[in-house]
mmCIF file of C-alpha atoms in Angstrom:
data_model
loop_
_atom_site.group_PDB
_atom_site.id
_atom_site.type_symbol
_atom_site.label_atom_id
_atom_site.label_comp_id
_atom_site.label_asym_id
_atom_site.label_seq_id
_atom_site.Cartn_x
_atom_site.Cartn_y
_atom_site.Cartn_z
ATOM 1 C CA MET F 293 68.116 45.708 129.146
ATOM 2 C CA GLN F 294 66.405 42.425 127.303
ATOM 3 C CA PRO F 295 68.592 39.315 128.053
ATOM 4 C CA PHE F 296 69.755 38.436 125.034
ATOM 5 C CA THR F 297 70.838 42.414 124.782
ATOM 6 C CA ALA F 298 72.820 41.970 127.576
ATOM 7 C CA GLU F 299 74.639 38.123 126.707
ATOM 8 C CA VAL F 300 75.543 39.746 123.267
ATOM 9 C CA VAL F 301 76.832 42.580 124.859
ATOM 10 C CA ARG F 302 78.006 39.856 126.950
ATOM 11 C CA ILE F 303 79.874 37.610 124.136
ATOM 12 C CA LEU F 304 80.115 40.858 122.782
ATOM 13 C CA LYS F 305 83.126 41.750 125.347
ATOM 14 C CA GLU F 306 84.992 38.758 125.581
ATOM 15 C CA ILE F 307 86.354 38.540 122.222
ATOM 16 C CA PRO F 308 89.886 38.330 121.874
ATOM 17 C CA GLU F 309 91.648 40.682 120.112
ATOM 18 C CA GLY F 310 93.243 39.060 116.862
ATOM 19 C CA TYR F 311 90.217 37.821 116.467
ATOM 20 C CA VAL F 312 86.921 37.665 114.340
ATOM 21 C CA VAL F 313 83.205 36.496 114.762
ATOM 22 C CA THR F 314 79.888 36.687 112.374
ATOM 23 C CA TYR F 315 77.111 38.082 112.944
ATOM 24 C CA GLY F 316 75.780 34.984 112.692
ATOM 25 C CA GLN F 317 77.553 32.713 115.203
ATOM 26 C CA VAL F 318 77.575 35.927 118.135
ATOM 27 C CA ALA F 319 73.370 35.535 117.749
ATOM 28 C CA ARG F 320 73.739 31.483 118.566
ATOM 29 C CA MET F 321 76.252 32.117 121.201
ATOM 30 C CA ALA F 322 73.668 34.508 122.836
ATOM 31 C CA GLY F 323 70.608 31.286 122.637
ATOM 32 C CA SER F 324 69.312 33.494 119.020
ATOM 33 C CA PRO F 325 70.888 31.364 115.899
ATOM 34 C CA ARG F 326 68.100 33.516 113.351
ATOM 35 C CA ALA F 327 69.327 36.871 115.559
ATOM 36 C CA ALA F 328 71.943 37.855 113.345
ATOM 37 C CA ARG F 329 70.753 41.481 112.188
ATOM 38 C CA GLN F 330 69.817 41.705 115.774
ATOM 39 C CA VAL F 331 73.221 41.450 116.598
ATOM 40 C CA VAL F 332 74.208 44.483 114.301
ATOM 41 C CA ARG F 333 71.637 46.148 115.658
ATOM 42 C CA ILE F 334 73.509 45.979 118.873
ATOM 43 C CA LEU F 335 76.723 46.776 117.957
ATOM 44 C CA HIS F 336 75.633 49.607 115.242
ATOM 45 C CA THR F 337 73.812 51.226 118.793
ATOM 46 C CA MET F 338 75.283 50.106 121.832
ATOM 47 C CA SER F 339 79.143 49.813 120.519
ATOM 48 C CA GLU F 340 80.673 53.039 121.442
ATOM 49 C CA LYS F 341 78.528 53.391 125.336
ATOM 50 C CA HIS F 342 79.599 49.800 126.755
ATOM 51 C CA GLY F 343 83.092 49.657 124.525
ATOM 52 C CA LEU F 344 82.341 47.026 122.399
ATOM 53 C CA PRO F 345 85.073 46.000 119.871
ATOM 54 C CA TRP F 346 82.310 46.135 116.615
ATOM 55 C CA HIS F 347 85.506 45.844 114.263
ATOM 56 C CA ARG F 348 85.737 42.182 115.445
ATOM 57 C CA VAL F 349 82.400 41.053 114.061
ATOM 58 C CA VAL F 350 81.845 40.453 109.699
ATOM 59 C CA ASN F 351 79.118 38.914 107.943
ATOM 60 C CA ALA F 352 79.385 35.174 106.981
ATOM 61 C CA ARG F 353 80.869 35.187 103.876
ATOM 62 C CA GLY F 354 83.461 37.057 106.054
ATOM 63 C CA GLU F 355 83.629 40.416 104.341
ATOM 64 C CA ILE F 356 83.431 43.333 106.219
ATOM 65 C CA ALA F 357 79.530 44.741 106.250
ATOM 66 C CA VAL F 358 79.425 48.550 107.262
ATOM 67 C CA PRO F 359 77.618 50.117 104.839
ATOM 68 C CA ASP F 360 80.322 53.710 104.198
ATOM 69 C CA GLU F 361 83.497 53.667 103.203
ATOM 70 C CA ASP F 362 85.347 55.525 105.730
ATOM 71 C CA SER F 363 84.176 52.532 108.861
ATOM 72 C CA LYS F 364 84.729 49.601 105.836
ATOM 73 C CA GLU F 365 88.800 51.407 105.329
ATOM 74 C CA LEU F 366 88.639 52.052 109.415
ATOM 75 C CA GLN F 367 87.596 48.419 110.375
ATOM 76 C CA ARG F 368 90.091 46.240 107.708
ATOM 77 C CA MET F 369 92.726 49.111 109.075
ATOM 78 C CA LEU F 370 91.861 47.740 113.037
ATOM 79 C CA LEU F 371 91.361 44.298 112.638
ATOM 80 C CA GLN F 372 95.200 44.237 110.326
ATOM 81 C CA GLY F 373 96.682 45.910 113.103
ATOM 82 C CA GLU F 374 95.686 42.719 115.102
ATOM 83 C CA ASP F 375 97.119 40.635 112.270
ATOM 84 C CA VAL F 376 93.751 39.342 111.116
ATOM 85 C CA GLU F 377 94.780 37.602 108.114
ATOM 86 C CA PHE F 378 92.531 38.459 104.553
ATOM 87 C CA LEU F 379 92.160 36.939 101.547
ATOM 88 C CA SER F 380 92.452 37.903 98.292
ATOM 89 C CA ASP F 381 89.186 39.116 97.738
ATOM 90 C CA GLY F 382 89.228 41.407 100.892
ATOM 91 C CA ARG F 383 87.670 38.761 102.953
ATOM 92 C CA VAL F 384 88.664 37.795 106.325
ATOM 93 C CA ASN F 385 89.692 34.282 105.872
ATOM 94 C CA LEU F 386 87.241 32.472 108.762
ATOM 95 C CA SER F 387 88.448 29.222 108.412
ATOM 96 C CA VAL F 388 91.344 30.684 110.616
ATOM 97 C CA PHE F 389 88.976 31.235 113.828
ATOM 98 C CA GLU F 390 86.474 27.764 113.012
#
């Protein structure tokens, strides 16, 4: 595993229940602020293998960014189960996590 990938996996494993971060925040914490898309790839390919809390990561606008509706609904349900607050337009209220 490449050092950046290992660091992203470590960071993702430490996201506590009820907390949400953005792909860009994870990239910055891992030392590569412009690598948000790489974080997406890591989540997509390694979530199951490493038990990553993929549902706790959203895009910079607070939107659930998975492409299919079933996965979007699953992510929303998982977040709501952790008492994550959503705005009326369906975005996660990121200001809570600043």
